[in-house]
Coordinates of C-alpha atoms in Angstrom, one line a residue:
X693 CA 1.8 -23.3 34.7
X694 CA 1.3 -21.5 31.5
X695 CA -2.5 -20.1 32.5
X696 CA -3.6 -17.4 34.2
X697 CA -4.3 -18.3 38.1
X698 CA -5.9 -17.0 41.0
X699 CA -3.8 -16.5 44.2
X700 CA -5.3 -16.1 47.4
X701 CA -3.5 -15.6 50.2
X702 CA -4.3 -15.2 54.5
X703 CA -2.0 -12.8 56.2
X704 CA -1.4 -13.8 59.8
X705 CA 0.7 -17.0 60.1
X706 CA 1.0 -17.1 56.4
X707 CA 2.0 -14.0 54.4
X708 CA 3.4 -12.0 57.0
X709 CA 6.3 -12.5 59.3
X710 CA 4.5 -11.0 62.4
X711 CA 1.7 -8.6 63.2
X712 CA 2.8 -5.7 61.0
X713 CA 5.3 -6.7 57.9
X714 CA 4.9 -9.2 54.4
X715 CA 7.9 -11.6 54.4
X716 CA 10.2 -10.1 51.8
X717 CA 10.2 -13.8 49.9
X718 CA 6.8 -13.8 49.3
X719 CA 5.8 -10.1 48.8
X720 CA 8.5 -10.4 45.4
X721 CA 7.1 -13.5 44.6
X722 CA 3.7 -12.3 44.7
X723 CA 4.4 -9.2 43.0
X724 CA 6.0 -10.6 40.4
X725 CA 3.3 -13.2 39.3
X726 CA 0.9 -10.1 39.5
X727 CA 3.2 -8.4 37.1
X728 CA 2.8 -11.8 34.6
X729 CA -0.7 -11.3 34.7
X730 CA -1.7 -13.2 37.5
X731 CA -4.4 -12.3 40.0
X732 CA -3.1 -11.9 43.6
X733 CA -5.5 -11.7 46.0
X734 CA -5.7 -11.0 49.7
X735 CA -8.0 -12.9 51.8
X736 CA -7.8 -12.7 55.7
X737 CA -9.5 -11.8 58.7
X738 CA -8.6 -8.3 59.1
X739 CA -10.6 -5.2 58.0
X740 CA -9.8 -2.6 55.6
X741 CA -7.6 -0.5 58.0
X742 CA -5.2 -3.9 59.1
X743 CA -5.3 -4.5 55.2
X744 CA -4.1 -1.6 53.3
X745 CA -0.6 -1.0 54.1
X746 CA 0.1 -4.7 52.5
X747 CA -2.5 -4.6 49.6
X748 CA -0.4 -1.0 49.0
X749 CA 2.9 -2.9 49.1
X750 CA 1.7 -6.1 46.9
X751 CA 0.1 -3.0 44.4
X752 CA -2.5 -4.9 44.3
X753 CA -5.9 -3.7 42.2
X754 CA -8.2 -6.6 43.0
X755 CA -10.5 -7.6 45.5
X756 CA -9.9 -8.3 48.9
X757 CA -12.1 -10.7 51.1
X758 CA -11.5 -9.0 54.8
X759 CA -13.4 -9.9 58.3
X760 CA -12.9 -13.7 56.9
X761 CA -15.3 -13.2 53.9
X762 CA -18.0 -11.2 55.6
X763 CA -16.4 -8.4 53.4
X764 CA -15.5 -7.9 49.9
X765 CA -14.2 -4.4 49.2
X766 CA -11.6 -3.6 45.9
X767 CA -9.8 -1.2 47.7
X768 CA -8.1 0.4 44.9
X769 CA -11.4 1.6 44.1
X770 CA -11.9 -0.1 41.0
X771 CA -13.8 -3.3 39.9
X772 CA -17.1 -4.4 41.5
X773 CA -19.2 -2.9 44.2
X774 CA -18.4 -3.8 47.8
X775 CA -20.5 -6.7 49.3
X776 CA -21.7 -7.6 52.9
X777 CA -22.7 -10.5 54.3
X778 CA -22.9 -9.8 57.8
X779 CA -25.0 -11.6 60.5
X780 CA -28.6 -10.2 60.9
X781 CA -29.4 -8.3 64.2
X782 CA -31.9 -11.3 65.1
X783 CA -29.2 -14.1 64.6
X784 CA -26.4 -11.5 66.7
X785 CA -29.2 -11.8 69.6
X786 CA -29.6 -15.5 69.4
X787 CA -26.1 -15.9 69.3
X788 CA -25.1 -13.0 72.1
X789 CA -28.6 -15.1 74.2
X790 CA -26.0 -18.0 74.5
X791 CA -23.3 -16.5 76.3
X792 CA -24.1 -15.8 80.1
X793 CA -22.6 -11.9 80.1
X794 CA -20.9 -13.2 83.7
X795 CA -18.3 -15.6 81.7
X796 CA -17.8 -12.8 79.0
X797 CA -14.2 -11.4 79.4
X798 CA -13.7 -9.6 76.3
X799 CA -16.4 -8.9 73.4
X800 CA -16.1 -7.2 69.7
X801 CA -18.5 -6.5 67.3
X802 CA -17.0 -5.8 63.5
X803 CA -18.5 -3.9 60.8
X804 CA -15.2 -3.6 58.7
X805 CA -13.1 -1.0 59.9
X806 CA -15.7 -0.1 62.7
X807 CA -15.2 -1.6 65.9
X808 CA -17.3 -2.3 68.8
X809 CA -15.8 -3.1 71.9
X810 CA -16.3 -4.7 75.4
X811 CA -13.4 -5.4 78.3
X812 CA -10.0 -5.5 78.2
X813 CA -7.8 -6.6 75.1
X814 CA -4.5 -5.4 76.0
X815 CA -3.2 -9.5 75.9
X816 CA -3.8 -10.0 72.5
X817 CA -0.9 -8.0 70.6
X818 CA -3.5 -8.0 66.9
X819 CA -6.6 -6.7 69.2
X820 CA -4.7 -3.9 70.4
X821 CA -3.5 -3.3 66.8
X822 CA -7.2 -3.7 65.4
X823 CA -8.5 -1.1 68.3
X824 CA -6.1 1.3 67.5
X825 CA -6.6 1.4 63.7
X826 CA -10.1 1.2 63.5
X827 CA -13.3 3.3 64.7
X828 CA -13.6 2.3 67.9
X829 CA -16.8 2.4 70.4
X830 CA -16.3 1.4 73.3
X831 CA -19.9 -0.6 74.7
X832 CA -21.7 -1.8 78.1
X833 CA -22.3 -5.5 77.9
X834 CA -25.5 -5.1 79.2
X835 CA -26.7 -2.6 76.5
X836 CA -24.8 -4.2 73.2
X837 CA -25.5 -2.3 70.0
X838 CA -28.6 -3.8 67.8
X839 CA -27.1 -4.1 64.1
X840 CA -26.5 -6.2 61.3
X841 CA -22.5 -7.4 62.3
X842 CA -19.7 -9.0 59.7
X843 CA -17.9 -10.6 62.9
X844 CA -18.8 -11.5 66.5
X845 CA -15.6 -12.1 68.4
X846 CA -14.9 -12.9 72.2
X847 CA -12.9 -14.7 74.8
X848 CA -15.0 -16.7 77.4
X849 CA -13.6 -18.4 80.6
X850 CA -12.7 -21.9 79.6
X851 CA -15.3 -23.5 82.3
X852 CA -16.9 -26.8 82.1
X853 CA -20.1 -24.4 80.8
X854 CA -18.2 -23.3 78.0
X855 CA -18.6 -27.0 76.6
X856 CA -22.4 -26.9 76.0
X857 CA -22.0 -23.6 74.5
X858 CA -19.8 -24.6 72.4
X859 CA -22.7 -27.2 71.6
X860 CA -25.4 -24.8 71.3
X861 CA -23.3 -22.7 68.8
X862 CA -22.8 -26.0 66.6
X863 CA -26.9 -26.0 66.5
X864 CA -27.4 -22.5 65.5
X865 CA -28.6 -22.3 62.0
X866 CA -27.2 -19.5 60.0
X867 CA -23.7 -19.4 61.7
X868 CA -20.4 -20.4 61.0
X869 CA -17.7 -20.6 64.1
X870 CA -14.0 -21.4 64.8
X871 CA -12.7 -21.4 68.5
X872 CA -9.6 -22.4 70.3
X873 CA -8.0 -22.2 73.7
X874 CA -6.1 -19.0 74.6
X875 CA -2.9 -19.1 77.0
X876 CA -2.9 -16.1 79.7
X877 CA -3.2 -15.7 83.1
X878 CA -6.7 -17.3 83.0
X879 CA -8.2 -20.4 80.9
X880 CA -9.6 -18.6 78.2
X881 CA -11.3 -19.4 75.2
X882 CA -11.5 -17.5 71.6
X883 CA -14.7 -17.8 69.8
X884 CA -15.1 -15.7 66.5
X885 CA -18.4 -15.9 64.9
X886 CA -20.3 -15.0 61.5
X887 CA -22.8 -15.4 59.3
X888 CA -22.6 -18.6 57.2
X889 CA -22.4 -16.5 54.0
X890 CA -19.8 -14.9 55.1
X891 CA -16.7 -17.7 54.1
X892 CA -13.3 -16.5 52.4
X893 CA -14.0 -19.3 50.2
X894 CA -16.9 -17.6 49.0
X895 CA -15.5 -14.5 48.1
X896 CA -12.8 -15.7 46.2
X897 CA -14.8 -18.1 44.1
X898 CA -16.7 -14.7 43.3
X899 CA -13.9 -13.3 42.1
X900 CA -12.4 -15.3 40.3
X901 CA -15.4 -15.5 38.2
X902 CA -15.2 -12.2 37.6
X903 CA -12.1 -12.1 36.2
X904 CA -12.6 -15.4 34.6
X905 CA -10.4 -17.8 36.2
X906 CA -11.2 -21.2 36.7
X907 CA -11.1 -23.4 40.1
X908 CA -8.7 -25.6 39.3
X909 CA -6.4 -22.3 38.7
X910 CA -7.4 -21.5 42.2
X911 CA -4.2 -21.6 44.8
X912 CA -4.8 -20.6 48.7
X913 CA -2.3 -20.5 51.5
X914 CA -3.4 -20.6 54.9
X915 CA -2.7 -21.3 58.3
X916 CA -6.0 -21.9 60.6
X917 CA -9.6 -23.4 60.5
X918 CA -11.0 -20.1 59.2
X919 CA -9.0 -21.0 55.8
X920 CA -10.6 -24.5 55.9
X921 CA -13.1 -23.7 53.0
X922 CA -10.6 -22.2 50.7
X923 CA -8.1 -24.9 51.0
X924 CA -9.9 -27.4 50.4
X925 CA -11.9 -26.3 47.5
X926 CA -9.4 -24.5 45.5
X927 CA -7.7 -26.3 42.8
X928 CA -4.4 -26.2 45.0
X929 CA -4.2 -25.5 48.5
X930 CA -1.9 -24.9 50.8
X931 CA -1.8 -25.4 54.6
X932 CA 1.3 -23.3 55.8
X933 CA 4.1 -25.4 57.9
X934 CA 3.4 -23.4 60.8
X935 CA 0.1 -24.2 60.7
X936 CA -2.8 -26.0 62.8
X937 CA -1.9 -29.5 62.8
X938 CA -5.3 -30.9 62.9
X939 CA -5.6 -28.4 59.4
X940 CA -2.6 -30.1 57.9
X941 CA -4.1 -33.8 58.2
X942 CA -6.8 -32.6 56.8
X943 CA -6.2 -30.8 54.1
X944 CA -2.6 -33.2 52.8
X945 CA -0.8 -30.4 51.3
X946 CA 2.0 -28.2 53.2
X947 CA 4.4 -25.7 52.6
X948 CA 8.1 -26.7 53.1
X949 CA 8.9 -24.0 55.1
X950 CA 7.2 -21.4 57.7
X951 CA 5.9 -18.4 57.2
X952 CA 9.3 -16.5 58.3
X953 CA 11.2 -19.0 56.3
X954 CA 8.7 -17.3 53.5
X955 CA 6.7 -20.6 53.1
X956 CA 4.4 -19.0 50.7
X957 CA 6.8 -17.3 48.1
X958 CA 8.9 -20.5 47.8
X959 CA 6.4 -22.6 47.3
X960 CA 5.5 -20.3 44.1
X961 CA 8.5 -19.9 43.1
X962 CA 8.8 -23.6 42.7
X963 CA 5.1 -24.4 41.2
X964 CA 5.8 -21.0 38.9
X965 CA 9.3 -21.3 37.8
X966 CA 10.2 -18.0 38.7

């Protein structure tokens, strides 16, 4: 693989070993194709604040796509302007209009590292991590904040309602969604929600056209539906071992080991030679 590539990576499930640390295989790996003149980038569902400590360890000087491509910040401070692509305030109050506010256990609104925030979070170990690391503002669920949002992100009771919901979500132009069933002490389900613009894909075919890299020198790693997009279209893409299973039949490719096995930097150390 003589030419320069593009690597985009997801951090939960894929890059890191758990909530807080890069696996140790694939933080050398990555740092060392970044040192051949590679472009590493980060691509994920966190915001600036969850980002940072592993875009500071990688040494990274590119841009990263956060809030699953509603965001695209360099944050080195160098290269192109930030973008947005958030959800407009009309399309937030169609979508927010769906959701009976008596179902609603937990709600979040994202603006990168600001946070707005409805109900209790303390079972989900990242959503404590993301409330304590970003502005947070705490809101009543009958008086939600009007504003242009990157993500919309809830847990519902999993009720037969929930189904046509679901449905009604699927009809709502503009939007792009992922869900899945939560365990805990109730049947819950997870809903995250954004603007259609706003696609990881999207932002890394942006930047590698700025730093003129072609698609089929394009490799992704990923773990979940949100990476759906960038998987499929890159020029390689990998669904991670550990990853959704539906995702793996769809998309063919899969790393030989997990994330903790450091799925990622083996499978570059093989395609690279390193």
């Amino acid at each position: 693989m003589g030419k320069m590539h593009l690597i985009a990576v997801d951090l939960d499930h894929t890059a890191l070993d758990n909530l807080y640390e890069l696996n140790d295989v694939t933080a050398e790996a990555l740092k060392k194709l970044k040192a051949l003149g590679h472009r590493v980038i980060i691509a994920t569902a966190r915001p600036s604040c969850l980002t940072m400590p592993h875009y500071e360890r990688l040494g990274l000087d590119t841009t990263a796509v956060l809030c699953n491509g509603a965001d695209l910040v360099n944050l080195s401070g160098t290269g192109p302007d930030p973008q947005t692509r958030y959800l407009s305030i009309n399309k937030l109050d169609r979508v927010l209009s769906l959701f009976p506010t008596g179902i609603i256990d937990n709600l979040g609104l994202e603006r990168d590292d600001d946070l707005y925030i409805y109900g209790d979070m303390s079972e989900s170990p990242y959503h404590m991590e993301l409330i304590k690391q970003s502005n947070t503002h705490d809101i009543d669920i009958h008086d939600i904040p009007r504003m242009d949002v990157g993500r919309v992100f809830l847990r519902i009771r999993d009720i037969p309602e929930a189904t046509e919901i679901i449905g009604d979500l699927a009809k709502t132009e503009g939007i792009s969604f992922y869900y899945r069933k939560v365990a805990g002490k109730r049947k819950q389900l997870y809903i995250s929600i954004q603007s259609l613009l706003a696609n990881k894909w999207f932002g890394i075919a942006e930047a590698a056209e700025y730093y003129g890299i072609a698609r089929e020198n394009i490799i992704t790693f990923g773990d979940e539906f949100n990476d759906e997009m960038m998987l499929e279209e890159a020029g390689l893409g990998f669904v991670m071992k550990n990853g959704n299973e539906e995702l793996k039949k769809q998309v063919g490719n899969i790393t030989r080991y997990t994330n903790v096995e450091g799925g990622v930097g083996k499978e570059l150390i093989r395609l690279f030679n390193l």
